[in-house]
Amino acid sequence: AAKDHGKGRYAAYDLELDRRSVQHAELGAELRQALGTHGQLHLVYQPIVTLPEGQITGVEALIRWQHPQRGLIPPSEFIPVAERTGLIVPLGRWIMREAAAQAAAWADDPATASITMSVNVSARQLREPGFPEELAAVLHETGLEPSRFTVEVTETAVFDSDAALTALRGIHRLGARVALDDFGTGHSSLGLLRTCPVDILKVDKSFVDGVTGTAEQAAIAISLIQITSTLRLAAVAEGVETAEQAEVLHRLGYRLAQGFYFSRPASPGQIYPLLTRAAHAQEVAADPYRGVH
Ligand code: C2E
Ligand code: MG
Ligand code: MG
Ligand code: MG
């Protein structure tokens, strides 16, 4: 009976696997179609702000897929599919172009000229030969100043990959910035800071959640701000949801943050009035990463 049970379990598992791979294949095909259609894919932008003022220094572009039947599909669902199918390469190209064009449009407007743009780049995209050259072409075509553009990569994307490291060096050579995203959740965090050309650490939400807790829970966020300060990197606290978190982060030495407490990701039209208000803070805006190389 035990054997039958085991067999049944395997069968159920296989079925589930089959069902999921069919779903992934369908999603992949639909994503391919969405890429060729106008209007299903769009970018939203989430502000990155100074602490304690809450002034916007830049935005992070986040992709959204408005599927005609399934509704809004989150990136956590379709980015992995895009990676597996290789669709991430044309999709990533579109994202980079769209975000740079938006940033260039803001840069041309005196009311929003100082805003920086951060774009998430996945492992497969980063390792694609010619990635830095492609970024160079996008920056050239849009006229966006390279120092206004940040490439966000996860530790996992860079870990153990010479191709990724070479690409990051190329990005740096252009004068664009590199941010390590979700920092502290990967498997190689601290060692990477020596080998990897990095400007910004984005301290993962899980550590930000800890800052209002016990000393043990706050320890990682405290260590990371010390390390970034010693290495002269900028630190961005991710996923700030409360005033108390913002206040404690500021007290710990954090000068940049992002999260629903300040603003949810929003369309360019919704973001624009927030950006023009930010422009009053000229001395902050002039060089958002001042003191940082
Ligand atoms: P990420 O780059 O770490 O982006 C931050 C995610 O946290 C976003 O989710 C954002 O909406 C969410 N977030 C921001 N503030 C808060 C907060 O205060 N509380 C909570 N609970 N969440 C917050 P989103 O947009 O669903 O993106 C999820 C992930 O998908 C991103 O994580 C990134 O890894 C990936 N992704 C998103 N857009 C792109 C893209 O254009 N290209 C690539 N390759 N990946 C993308
Ligand atoms: Mg990111
Ligand atoms: Mg992140
Ligand atoms: Mg994340």
Short mmCIF file of C-alpha atoms and ligand atoms in Angstrom, two decimals:
data_model
loop_
_atom_site.label_atom_id
_atom_site.label_comp_id
_atom_site.label_asym_id
_atom_site.label_seq_id
_atom_site.Cartn_x
_atom_site.Cartn_y
_atom_site.Cartn_z
CA ALA A 1 0.00 0.00 0.00
CA ALA A 2 2.89 2.29 0.86
CA LYS A 3 4.34 1.66 -2.56
CA ASP A 4 1.04 2.47 -4.28
CA HIS A 5 0.82 5.61 -2.25
CA GLY A 6 4.32 6.63 -3.31
CA LYS A 7 3.56 5.90 -6.93
CA GLY A 8 0.37 7.96 -6.71
CA ARG A 9 2.33 10.82 -5.30
CA TYR A 10 4.84 10.68 -8.11
CA ALA A 11 2.02 10.61 -10.65
CA ALA A 12 0.40 13.65 -9.06
CA TYR A 13 3.75 15.39 -8.99
CA ASP A 14 4.34 14.67 -12.68
CA LEU A 15 0.88 15.91 -13.55
CA GLU A 16 1.49 19.10 -11.64
CA LEU A 17 4.83 19.53 -13.40
CA ASP A 18 3.18 18.95 -16.76
CA ARG A 19 0.42 21.39 -15.99
CA ARG A 20 2.96 24.00 -14.94
CA SER A 21 5.17 23.53 -17.96
CA VAL A 22 2.14 23.80 -20.24
CA GLN A 23 1.16 27.01 -18.43
CA HIS A 24 4.70 28.32 -18.79
CA ALA A 25 4.76 27.45 -22.48
CA GLU A 26 1.42 29.23 -22.95
CA LEU A 27 2.60 32.23 -20.98
CA GLY A 28 5.79 32.30 -23.04
CA ALA A 29 3.84 32.27 -26.29
CA GLU A 30 1.53 35.00 -25.02
CA LEU A 31 4.45 37.08 -23.83
CA ARG A 32 6.03 36.80 -27.26
CA GLN A 33 2.78 38.10 -28.69
CA ALA A 34 2.50 40.88 -26.11
CA LEU A 35 5.99 42.04 -27.06
CA GLY A 36 4.84 42.50 -30.64
CA THR A 37 1.58 44.23 -29.63
CA HIS A 38 1.21 47.77 -28.49
CA GLY A 39 -0.10 48.51 -25.01
CA GLN A 40 -0.01 45.23 -23.04
CA LEU A 41 3.42 45.84 -21.52
CA HIS A 42 4.21 49.06 -19.76
CA LEU A 43 6.58 50.45 -17.15
CA VAL A 44 5.68 52.00 -13.83
CA TYR A 45 8.15 54.05 -11.80
CA GLN A 46 8.81 54.00 -8.06
CA PRO A 47 10.59 56.96 -6.45
CA ILE A 48 13.88 56.63 -4.57
CA VAL A 49 13.95 59.35 -1.92
CA THR A 50 16.34 61.01 0.52
CA LEU A 51 16.09 60.49 4.27
CA PRO A 52 14.84 62.32 6.18
CA GLU A 53 13.47 64.84 3.64
CA GLY A 54 11.69 62.35 1.39
CA GLN A 55 12.89 64.21 -1.69
CA ILE A 56 12.97 62.22 -4.90
CA THR A 57 16.41 61.70 -6.42
CA GLY A 58 15.42 59.06 -8.93
CA VAL A 59 13.01 56.34 -9.90
CA GLU A 60 13.15 52.59 -10.51
CA ALA A 61 11.39 51.26 -13.59
CA LEU A 62 9.21 48.19 -12.93
CA ILE A 63 7.50 46.25 -15.68
CA ARG A 64 3.77 45.49 -15.75
CA TRP A 65 1.85 43.18 -18.07
CA GLN A 66 -1.80 43.97 -18.55
CA HIS A 67 -3.05 40.75 -20.11
CA PRO A 68 -6.33 41.10 -22.07
CA GLN A 69 -7.88 38.00 -20.42
CA ARG A 70 -5.80 37.23 -17.32
CA GLY A 71 -5.58 40.82 -16.07
CA LEU A 72 -2.46 42.24 -14.47
CA ILE A 73 0.34 39.64 -14.30
CA PRO A 74 3.13 40.45 -11.81
CA PRO A 75 6.76 40.40 -12.98
CA SER A 76 7.55 37.65 -10.45
CA GLU A 77 5.39 35.40 -12.64
CA PHE A 78 6.52 36.27 -16.15
CA ILE A 79 10.15 37.42 -15.77
CA PRO A 80 11.25 33.85 -14.88
CA VAL A 81 9.36 32.58 -17.95
CA ALA A 82 11.01 35.27 -20.07
CA GLU A 83 14.40 34.17 -18.73
CA ARG A 84 13.80 30.50 -19.50
CA THR A 85 12.54 31.14 -23.02
CA GLY A 86 15.18 33.73 -23.88
CA LEU A 87 12.42 36.30 -24.42
CA ILE A 88 14.12 38.35 -21.70
CA VAL A 89 16.62 39.53 -24.31
CA PRO A 90 14.14 41.40 -26.59
CA LEU A 91 11.95 42.24 -23.56
CA GLY A 92 14.92 43.63 -21.64
CA ARG A 93 15.97 45.63 -24.68
CA TRP A 94 12.49 47.18 -24.85
CA ILE A 95 12.51 47.97 -21.11
CA MET A 96 15.92 49.64 -21.27
CA ARG A 97 14.94 51.76 -24.26
CA GLU A 98 11.56 52.76 -22.81
CA ALA A 99 13.02 53.70 -19.42
CA ALA A 100 15.94 55.64 -20.92
CA ALA A 101 13.57 57.52 -23.25
CA GLN A 102 11.37 58.44 -20.26
CA ALA A 103 14.40 59.57 -18.26
CA ALA A 104 15.66 61.61 -21.22
CA ALA A 105 12.26 63.30 -21.52
CA TRP A 106 12.38 64.20 -17.82
CA ALA A 107 16.00 65.36 -18.24
CA ASP A 108 14.89 67.79 -20.98
CA ASP A 109 12.31 69.35 -18.66
CA PRO A 110 13.92 71.85 -16.26
CA ALA A 111 11.33 70.92 -13.61
CA THR A 112 12.50 67.28 -13.54
CA ALA A 113 16.01 67.48 -14.99
CA SER A 114 17.92 65.91 -12.12
CA ILE A 115 16.12 62.58 -11.89
CA THR A 116 18.06 59.30 -12.19
CA MET A 117 16.64 56.11 -13.73
CA SER A 118 17.22 52.59 -12.41
CA VAL A 119 16.45 49.54 -14.51
CA ASN A 120 16.39 45.89 -13.41
CA VAL A 121 18.51 43.65 -15.58
CA SER A 122 18.25 39.89 -15.21
CA ALA A 123 21.12 37.40 -15.25
CA ARG A 124 20.51 36.12 -18.76
CA GLN A 125 20.26 39.63 -20.17
CA LEU A 126 23.45 40.74 -18.47
CA ARG A 127 25.41 37.75 -19.79
CA GLU A 128 24.19 38.27 -23.35
CA PRO A 129 27.25 39.28 -25.41
CA GLY A 130 27.22 42.95 -26.29
CA PHE A 131 25.06 44.13 -23.40
CA PRO A 132 27.23 47.17 -22.53
CA GLU A 133 27.40 48.15 -26.21
CA GLU A 134 23.63 47.98 -26.38
CA LEU A 135 23.30 50.18 -23.31
CA ALA A 136 25.77 52.61 -24.88
CA ALA A 137 23.63 52.74 -28.02
CA VAL A 138 20.44 53.35 -26.00
CA LEU A 139 22.08 56.15 -24.02
CA HIS A 140 23.45 57.68 -27.20
CA GLU A 141 20.11 57.51 -29.03
CA THR A 142 18.07 58.89 -26.15
CA GLY A 143 20.71 61.47 -25.19
CA LEU A 144 20.54 60.42 -21.54
CA GLU A 145 23.65 61.20 -19.53
CA PRO A 146 25.18 57.83 -18.49
CA SER A 147 25.57 58.87 -14.83
CA ARG A 148 21.76 59.24 -14.70
CA PHE A 149 21.30 55.56 -15.52
CA THR A 150 21.63 52.71 -13.01
CA VAL A 151 21.62 49.01 -13.81
CA GLU A 152 20.15 46.94 -10.97
CA VAL A 153 21.37 43.35 -10.77
CA THR A 154 21.01 40.71 -8.08
CA GLU A 155 23.98 39.04 -6.45
CA THR A 156 22.87 35.75 -7.93
CA ALA A 157 23.09 37.20 -11.45
CA VAL A 158 26.71 38.16 -10.90
CA PHE A 159 27.87 35.30 -8.70
CA ASP A 160 30.29 32.95 -10.40
CA SER A 161 29.80 34.46 -13.83
CA ASP A 162 32.76 35.99 -15.61
CA ALA A 163 30.47 37.17 -18.40
CA ALA A 164 28.33 39.12 -15.92
CA LEU A 165 31.39 40.68 -14.27
CA THR A 166 32.78 41.70 -17.64
CA ALA A 167 29.43 43.27 -18.52
CA LEU A 168 29.37 45.22 -15.24
CA ARG A 169 32.86 46.56 -15.95
CA GLY A 170 31.65 47.64 -19.38
CA ILE A 171 28.62 49.39 -17.86
CA HIS A 172 30.93 51.17 -15.43
CA ARG A 173 33.25 52.25 -18.19
CA LEU A 174 30.32 53.99 -19.88
CA GLY A 175 29.80 56.02 -16.72
CA ALA A 176 26.53 54.32 -15.80
CA ARG A 177 25.97 53.08 -12.24
CA VAL A 178 25.66 49.56 -10.91
CA ALA A 179 23.35 48.65 -8.02
CA LEU A 180 23.26 45.29 -6.24
CA ASP A 181 19.55 44.57 -5.72
CA ASP A 182 17.99 42.65 -2.81
CA PHE A 183 21.41 42.80 -1.19
CA GLY A 184 22.04 40.26 1.55
CA THR A 185 19.66 37.60 0.24
CA GLY A 186 22.11 36.01 -2.22
CA HIS A 187 24.84 33.53 -1.40
CA SER A 188 27.96 35.60 -2.00
CA SER A 189 27.10 39.06 -0.74
CA LEU A 190 30.20 40.44 0.92
CA GLY A 191 32.85 38.88 -1.30
CA LEU A 192 31.18 40.44 -4.33
CA LEU A 193 31.89 43.92 -3.03
CA ARG A 194 35.59 43.33 -3.66
CA THR A 195 35.35 41.83 -7.13
CA CYS A 196 32.35 43.59 -8.56
CA PRO A 197 32.29 47.22 -9.75
CA VAL A 198 29.37 48.42 -7.66
CA ASP A 199 28.13 51.88 -6.67
CA ILE A 200 24.93 51.21 -4.78
CA LEU A 201 23.68 48.51 -2.41
CA LYS A 202 19.95 48.06 -2.26
CA VAL A 203 19.41 46.60 1.19
CA ASP A 204 16.67 44.00 0.96
CA LYS A 205 13.26 44.59 2.47
CA SER A 206 13.69 41.64 4.85
CA PHE A 207 16.47 43.55 6.68
CA VAL A 208 14.54 46.83 6.55
CA ASP A 209 11.63 45.06 8.24
CA GLY A 210 14.02 44.17 11.06
CA VAL A 211 15.14 47.68 11.98
CA THR A 212 12.24 48.34 14.31
CA GLY A 213 12.61 44.90 15.96
CA THR A 214 15.14 43.39 18.35
CA ALA A 215 18.89 44.11 18.23
CA GLU A 216 19.35 40.77 16.48
CA GLN A 217 16.76 41.63 13.85
CA ALA A 218 18.31 45.03 13.22
CA ALA A 219 21.89 43.75 13.10
CA ILE A 220 22.17 43.17 9.34
CA ALA A 221 20.81 46.60 8.39
CA ILE A 222 23.27 48.15 10.84
CA SER A 223 26.24 46.14 9.51
CA LEU A 224 25.38 46.95 5.91
CA ILE A 225 25.25 50.71 6.46
CA GLN A 226 28.67 50.50 8.14
CA ILE A 227 30.13 48.53 5.25
CA THR A 228 28.70 50.85 2.60
CA SER A 229 30.03 53.86 4.45
CA THR A 230 33.53 52.34 4.73
CA LEU A 231 33.54 51.32 1.08
CA ARG A 232 32.01 54.66 0.07
CA LEU A 233 29.01 53.07 -1.61
CA ALA A 234 25.50 54.46 -1.56
CA ALA A 235 22.90 52.40 0.32
CA VAL A 236 19.20 52.35 -0.51
CA ALA A 237 16.81 50.82 2.01
CA GLU A 238 14.16 48.86 0.09
CA GLY A 239 10.54 48.27 1.00
CA VAL A 240 10.06 50.97 3.64
CA GLU A 241 6.42 50.84 4.68
CA THR A 242 6.17 52.91 7.88
CA ALA A 243 7.24 56.27 9.29
CA GLU A 244 8.91 54.44 12.16
CA GLN A 245 11.09 52.40 9.78
CA ALA A 246 12.07 55.57 7.90
CA GLU A 247 13.01 57.30 11.11
CA VAL A 248 15.07 54.42 12.48
CA LEU A 249 16.83 53.96 9.12
CA HIS A 250 17.75 57.62 9.11
CA ARG A 251 19.09 57.35 12.63
CA LEU A 252 21.18 54.35 11.59
CA GLY A 253 22.76 56.43 8.82
CA TYR A 254 20.64 55.55 5.79
CA ARG A 255 20.29 58.51 3.41
CA LEU A 256 18.26 56.90 0.60
CA ALA A 257 15.12 54.79 0.72
CA GLN A 258 12.31 53.38 -1.35
CA GLY A 259 8.98 51.89 -0.42
CA PHE A 260 5.20 52.15 -0.25
CA TYR A 261 5.53 54.59 2.67
CA PHE A 262 6.95 57.18 0.25
CA SER A 263 5.27 56.14 -2.97
CA ARG A 264 3.96 53.09 -4.79
CA PRO A 265 5.14 52.49 -8.34
CA ALA A 266 3.11 54.74 -10.66
CA SER A 267 2.71 55.88 -14.26
CA PRO A 268 4.81 58.76 -15.66
CA GLY A 269 1.72 60.99 -15.51
CA GLN A 270 1.18 60.23 -11.82
CA ILE A 271 4.89 60.57 -11.02
CA TYR A 272 5.44 63.89 -12.80
CA PRO A 273 3.90 66.18 -10.11
CA LEU A 274 5.98 64.40 -7.43
CA LEU A 275 9.14 64.92 -9.48
CA THR A 276 8.56 68.63 -10.04
CA ARG A 277 8.12 69.08 -6.31
CA ALA A 278 11.44 67.25 -5.88
CA ALA A 279 13.19 69.70 -8.19
CA HIS A 280 13.08 72.41 -5.52
CA ALA A 281 15.73 70.54 -3.59
CA GLN A 282 18.48 71.63 -5.95
CA GLU A 283 21.50 70.83 -3.81
CA VAL A 284 20.36 67.24 -3.28
CA ALA A 285 19.27 66.84 -6.85
CA ALA A 286 22.50 68.16 -8.37
CA ASP A 287 24.37 65.02 -7.35
CA PRO A 288 22.28 62.33 -5.74
CA TYR A 289 25.29 60.14 -5.02
CA ARG A 290 27.56 62.94 -3.79
CA GLY A 291 30.61 61.67 -1.98
CA VAL A 292 30.21 58.35 -3.74
CA HIS A 293 32.17 57.01 -6.69
P1 C2E B 1 12.92 44.55 -7.21
O1 C2E B 1 13.75 45.07 -8.31
O2 C2E B 1 13.59 44.29 -5.91
O3 C2E B 1 11.74 45.60 -7.06
C1 C2E B 1 11.11 45.92 -5.85
C2 C2E B 1 9.78 45.25 -5.73
O4 C2E B 1 9.23 45.53 -4.44
C3 C2E B 1 8.71 45.76 -6.73
O5 C2E B 1 7.81 44.68 -6.99
C4 C2E B 1 8.01 46.84 -5.91
O6 C2E B 1 6.70 47.12 -6.36
C5 C2E B 1 8.00 46.19 -4.55
N1 C2E B 1 7.95 47.17 -3.46
C6 C2E B 1 8.43 48.43 -3.44
N2 C2E B 1 8.20 49.02 -2.24
C7 C2E B 1 7.57 48.12 -1.49
C8 C2E B 1 7.05 48.12 -0.14
O7 C2E B 1 7.14 49.10 0.59
N3 C2E B 1 6.44 46.97 0.29
C9 C2E B 1 6.33 45.86 -0.51
N4 C2E B 1 5.71 44.80 0.00
N5 C2E B 1 6.81 45.82 -1.77
C10 C2E B 1 7.41 46.93 -2.25
P2 C2E B 1 7.43 44.26 -8.49
O8 C2E B 1 7.23 45.46 -9.33
O9 C2E B 1 6.33 43.26 -8.38
O10 C2E B 1 8.75 43.55 -8.99
C11 C2E B 1 9.23 42.36 -8.41
C12 C2E B 1 10.56 41.97 -8.98
O11 C2E B 1 10.42 41.64 -10.38
C13 C2E B 1 11.59 43.10 -8.94
O12 C2E B 1 12.17 43.17 -7.65
C14 C2E B 1 12.55 42.64 -10.01
O13 C2E B 1 13.40 41.65 -9.53
C15 C2E B 1 11.59 42.02 -11.04
N6 C2E B 1 11.30 43.03 -12.07
C16 C2E B 1 10.40 44.03 -12.06
N7 C2E B 1 10.47 44.76 -13.19
C17 C2E B 1 11.47 44.22 -13.94
C18 C2E B 1 12.06 44.54 -15.22
O14 C2E B 1 11.69 45.52 -15.88
N8 C2E B 1 13.07 43.72 -15.65
C19 C2E B 1 13.52 42.65 -14.91
N9 C2E B 1 14.52 41.91 -15.40
N10 C2E B 1 13.01 42.35 -13.70
C20 C2E B 1 12.00 43.12 -13.22
MG MG B 2 15.20 46.45 -8.42
MG MG B 3 14.99 44.97 -4.85
MG MG B 4 13.17 42.44 -4.74
#
